[in-house]
PDB file of C-alpha atoms and ligand atoms in Angstrom:
ATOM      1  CA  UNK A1181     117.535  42.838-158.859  1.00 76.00           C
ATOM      2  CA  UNK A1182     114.638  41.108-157.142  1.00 85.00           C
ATOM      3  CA  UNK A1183     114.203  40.552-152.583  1.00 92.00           C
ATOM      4  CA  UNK A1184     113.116  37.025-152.814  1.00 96.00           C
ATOM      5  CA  UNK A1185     111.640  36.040-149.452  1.00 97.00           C
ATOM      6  CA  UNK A1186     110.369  32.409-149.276  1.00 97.00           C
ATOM      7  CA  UNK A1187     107.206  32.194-146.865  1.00 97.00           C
ATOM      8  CA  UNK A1188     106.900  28.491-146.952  1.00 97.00           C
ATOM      9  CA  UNK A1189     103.501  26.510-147.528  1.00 97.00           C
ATOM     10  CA  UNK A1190     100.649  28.788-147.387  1.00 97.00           C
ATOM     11  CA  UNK A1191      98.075  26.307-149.010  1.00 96.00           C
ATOM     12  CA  UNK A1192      95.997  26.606-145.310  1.00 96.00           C
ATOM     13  CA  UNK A1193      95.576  30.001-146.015  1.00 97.00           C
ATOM     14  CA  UNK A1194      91.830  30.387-146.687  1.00 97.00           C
ATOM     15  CA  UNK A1195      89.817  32.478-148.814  1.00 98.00           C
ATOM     16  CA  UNK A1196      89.579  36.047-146.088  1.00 97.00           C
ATOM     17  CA  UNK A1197      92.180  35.145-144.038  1.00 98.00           C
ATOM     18  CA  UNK A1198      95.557  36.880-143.352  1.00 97.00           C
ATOM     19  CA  UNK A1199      98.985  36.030-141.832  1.00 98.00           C
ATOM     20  CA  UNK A1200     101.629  38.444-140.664  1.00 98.00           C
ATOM     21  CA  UNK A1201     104.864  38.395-141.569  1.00 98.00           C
ATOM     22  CA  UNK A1202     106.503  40.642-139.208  1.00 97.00           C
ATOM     23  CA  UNK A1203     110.249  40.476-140.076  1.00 97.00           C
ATOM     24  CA  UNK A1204     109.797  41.175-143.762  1.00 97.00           C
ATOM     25  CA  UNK A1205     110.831  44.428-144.607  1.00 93.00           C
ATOM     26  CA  UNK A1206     110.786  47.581-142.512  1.00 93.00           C
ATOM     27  CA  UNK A1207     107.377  47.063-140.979  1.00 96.00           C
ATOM     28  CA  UNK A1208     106.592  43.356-142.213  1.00 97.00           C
ATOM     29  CA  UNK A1209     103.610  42.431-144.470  1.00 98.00           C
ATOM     30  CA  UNK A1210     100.690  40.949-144.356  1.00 98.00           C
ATOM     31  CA  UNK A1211      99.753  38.218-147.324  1.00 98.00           C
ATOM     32  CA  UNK A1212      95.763  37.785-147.667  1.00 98.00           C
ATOM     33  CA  UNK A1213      94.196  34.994-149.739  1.00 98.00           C
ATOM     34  CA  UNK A1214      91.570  37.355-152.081  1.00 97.00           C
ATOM     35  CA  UNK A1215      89.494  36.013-154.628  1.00 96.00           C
ATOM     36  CA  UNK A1216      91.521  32.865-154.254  1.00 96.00           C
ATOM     37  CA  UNK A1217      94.820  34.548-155.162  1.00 96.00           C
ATOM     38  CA  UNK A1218      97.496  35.608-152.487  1.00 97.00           C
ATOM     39  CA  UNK A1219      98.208  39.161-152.038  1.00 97.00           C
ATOM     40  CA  UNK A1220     101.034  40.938-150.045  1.00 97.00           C
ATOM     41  CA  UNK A1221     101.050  44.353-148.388  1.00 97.00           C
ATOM     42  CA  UNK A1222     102.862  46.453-145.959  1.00 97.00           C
ATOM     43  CA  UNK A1223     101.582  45.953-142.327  1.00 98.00           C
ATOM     44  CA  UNK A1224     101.945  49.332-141.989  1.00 97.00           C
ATOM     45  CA  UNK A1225      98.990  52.161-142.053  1.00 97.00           C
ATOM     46  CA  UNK A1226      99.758  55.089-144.312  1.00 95.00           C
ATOM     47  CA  UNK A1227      98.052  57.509-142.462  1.00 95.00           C
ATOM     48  CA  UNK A1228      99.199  56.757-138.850  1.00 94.00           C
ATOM     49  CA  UNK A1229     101.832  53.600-138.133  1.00 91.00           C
ATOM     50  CA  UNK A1230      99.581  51.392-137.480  1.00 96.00           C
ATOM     51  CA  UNK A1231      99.686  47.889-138.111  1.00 97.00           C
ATOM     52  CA  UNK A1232      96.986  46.517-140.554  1.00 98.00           C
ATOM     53  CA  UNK A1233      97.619  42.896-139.317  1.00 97.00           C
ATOM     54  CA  UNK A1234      95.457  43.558-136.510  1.00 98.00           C
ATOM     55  CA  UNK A1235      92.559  44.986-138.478  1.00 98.00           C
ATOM     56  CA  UNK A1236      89.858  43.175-140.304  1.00 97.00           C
ATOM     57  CA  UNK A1237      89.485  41.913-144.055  1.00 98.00           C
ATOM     58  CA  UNK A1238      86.335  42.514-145.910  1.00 97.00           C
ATOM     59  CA  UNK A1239      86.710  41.210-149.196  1.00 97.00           C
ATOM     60  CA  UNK A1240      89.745  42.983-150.819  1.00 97.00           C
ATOM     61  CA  UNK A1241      89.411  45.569-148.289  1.00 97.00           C
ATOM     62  CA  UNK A1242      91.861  45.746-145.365  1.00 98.00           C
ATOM     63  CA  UNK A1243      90.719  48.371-142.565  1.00 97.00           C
ATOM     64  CA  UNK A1244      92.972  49.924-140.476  1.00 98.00           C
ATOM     65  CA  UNK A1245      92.345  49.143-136.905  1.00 97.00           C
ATOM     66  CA  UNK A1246      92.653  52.849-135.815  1.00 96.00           C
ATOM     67  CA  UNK A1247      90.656  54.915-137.421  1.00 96.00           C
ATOM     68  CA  UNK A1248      89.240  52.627-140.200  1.00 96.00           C
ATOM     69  CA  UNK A1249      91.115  53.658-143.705  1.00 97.00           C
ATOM     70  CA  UNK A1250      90.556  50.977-145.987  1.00 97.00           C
ATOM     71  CA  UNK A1251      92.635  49.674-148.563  1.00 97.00           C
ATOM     72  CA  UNK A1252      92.555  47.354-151.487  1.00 97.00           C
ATOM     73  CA  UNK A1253      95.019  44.715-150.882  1.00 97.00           C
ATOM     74  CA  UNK A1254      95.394  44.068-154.792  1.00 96.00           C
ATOM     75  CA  UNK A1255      96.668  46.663-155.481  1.00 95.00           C
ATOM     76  CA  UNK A1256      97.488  49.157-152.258  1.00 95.00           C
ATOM     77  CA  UNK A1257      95.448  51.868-153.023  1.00 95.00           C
ATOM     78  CA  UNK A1258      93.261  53.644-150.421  1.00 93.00           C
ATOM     79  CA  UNK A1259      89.600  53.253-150.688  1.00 92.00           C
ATOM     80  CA  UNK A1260      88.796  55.415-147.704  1.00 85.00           C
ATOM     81  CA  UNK A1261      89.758  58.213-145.220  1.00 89.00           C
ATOM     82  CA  UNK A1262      91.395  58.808-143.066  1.00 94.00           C
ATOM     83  CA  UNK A1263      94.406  57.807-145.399  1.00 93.00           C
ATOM     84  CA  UNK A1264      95.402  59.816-148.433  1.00 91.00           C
ATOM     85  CA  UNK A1265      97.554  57.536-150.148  1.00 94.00           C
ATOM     86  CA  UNK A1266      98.049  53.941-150.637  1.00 95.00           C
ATOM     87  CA  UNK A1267     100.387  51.546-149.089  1.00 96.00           C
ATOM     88  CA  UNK A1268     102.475  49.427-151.316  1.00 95.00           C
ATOM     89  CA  UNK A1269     102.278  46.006-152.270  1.00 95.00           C
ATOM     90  CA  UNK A1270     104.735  43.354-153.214  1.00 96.00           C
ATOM     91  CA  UNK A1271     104.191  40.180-155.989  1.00 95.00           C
ATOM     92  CA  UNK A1272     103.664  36.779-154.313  1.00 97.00           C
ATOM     93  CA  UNK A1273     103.973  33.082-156.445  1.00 96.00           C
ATOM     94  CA  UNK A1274     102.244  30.233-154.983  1.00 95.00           C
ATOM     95  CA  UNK A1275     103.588  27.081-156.998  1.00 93.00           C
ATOM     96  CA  UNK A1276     103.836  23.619-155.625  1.00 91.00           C
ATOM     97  CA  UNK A1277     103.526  24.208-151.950  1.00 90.00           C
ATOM     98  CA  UNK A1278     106.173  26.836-152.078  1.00 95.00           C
ATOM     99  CA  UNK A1279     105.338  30.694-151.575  1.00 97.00           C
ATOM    100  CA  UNK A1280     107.556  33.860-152.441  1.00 97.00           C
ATOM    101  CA  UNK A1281     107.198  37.351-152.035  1.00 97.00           C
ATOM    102  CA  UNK A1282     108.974  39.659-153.982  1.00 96.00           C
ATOM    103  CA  UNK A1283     109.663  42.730-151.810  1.00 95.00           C
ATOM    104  CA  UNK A1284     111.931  44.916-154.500  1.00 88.00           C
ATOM    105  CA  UNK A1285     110.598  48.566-154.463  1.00 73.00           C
ATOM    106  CA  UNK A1286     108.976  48.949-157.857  1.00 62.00           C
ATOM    107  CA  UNK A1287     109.288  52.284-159.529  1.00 61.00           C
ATOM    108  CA  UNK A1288     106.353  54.656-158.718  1.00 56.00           C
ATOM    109  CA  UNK A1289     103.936  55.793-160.883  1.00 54.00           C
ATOM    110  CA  UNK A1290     104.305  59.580-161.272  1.00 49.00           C
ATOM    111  CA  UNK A1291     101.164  59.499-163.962  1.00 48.00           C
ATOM    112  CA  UNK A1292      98.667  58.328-161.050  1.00 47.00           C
ATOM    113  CA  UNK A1293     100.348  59.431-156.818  1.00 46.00           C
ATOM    114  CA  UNK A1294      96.486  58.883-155.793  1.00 43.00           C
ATOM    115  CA  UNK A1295      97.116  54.571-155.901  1.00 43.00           C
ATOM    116  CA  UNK A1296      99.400  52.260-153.520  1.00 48.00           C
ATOM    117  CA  UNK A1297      99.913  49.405-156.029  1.00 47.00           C
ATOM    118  CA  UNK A1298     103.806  48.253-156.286  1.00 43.00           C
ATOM    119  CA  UNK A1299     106.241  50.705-154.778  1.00 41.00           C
ATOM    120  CA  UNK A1300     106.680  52.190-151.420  1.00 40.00           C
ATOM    121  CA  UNK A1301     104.496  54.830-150.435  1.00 43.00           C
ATOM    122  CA  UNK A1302     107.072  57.004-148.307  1.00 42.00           C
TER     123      UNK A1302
HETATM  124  S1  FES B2601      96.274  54.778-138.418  1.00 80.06           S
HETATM  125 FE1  FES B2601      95.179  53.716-139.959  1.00 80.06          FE
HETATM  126  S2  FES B2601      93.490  54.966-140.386  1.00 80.06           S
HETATM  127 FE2  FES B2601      94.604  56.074-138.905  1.00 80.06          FE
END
């Protein structure tokens, strides 16, 4: 069963820049246009609660306001300390103007606990 969350027209959305979308979820995401594709993650640091809205985007990389843990917002996995593990990320479909995120909890890897990618961290 998917969590289908429409998040409207997000054509304006350029190439390295983010929006929050803080009633999504339990701590809201944040979709970034990467490499011309969207991408949606938790706005939620792994290693302290903090909110990643309000850090910076360097290519794929999203660094944590805090302390500076970085993580790859294709796939949720930590590129950088402080954080030991990655924060997950959800499937977004950009078609005709329309935008959806797909927040259902994917099953976690068990082969590979070192990546974010699609499931909840905690
Ligand atoms: S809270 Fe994000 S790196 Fe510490």
């Amino acid at each position: 069963m998917s969590d289908l969350h429409d998040l409207g027209d997000l054509s304006d959305l350029d190439e390295g820049e983010m929006r929050t979308f803080p009633d999504l979820g339990e701590f809201g995401i944040v979709v970034c246009r990467v490499e011309g594709e969207l991408r949606a993650v938790i706005d939620n640091c792994s290693h302290a609660d903090r909110r990643l809205s309000e850090g910076r985007l360097r290519g794929p990389m999203l660094i944590c306001p805090l302390h500076g843990a970085q993580f790859d917002v294709r796939d949720g996995s930590h590129q950088g300390p402080p954080a030991w593990e990655g924060i997950a990320c959800y499937r977004v479909d950009e078609c005709d103007g329309t935008t959806t995120v797909d927040l259902t909890p994917p099953e976690r890897d068990s082969t590979n606990s070192d990546v974010g990618g699609r499931f909840r961290t905690r």
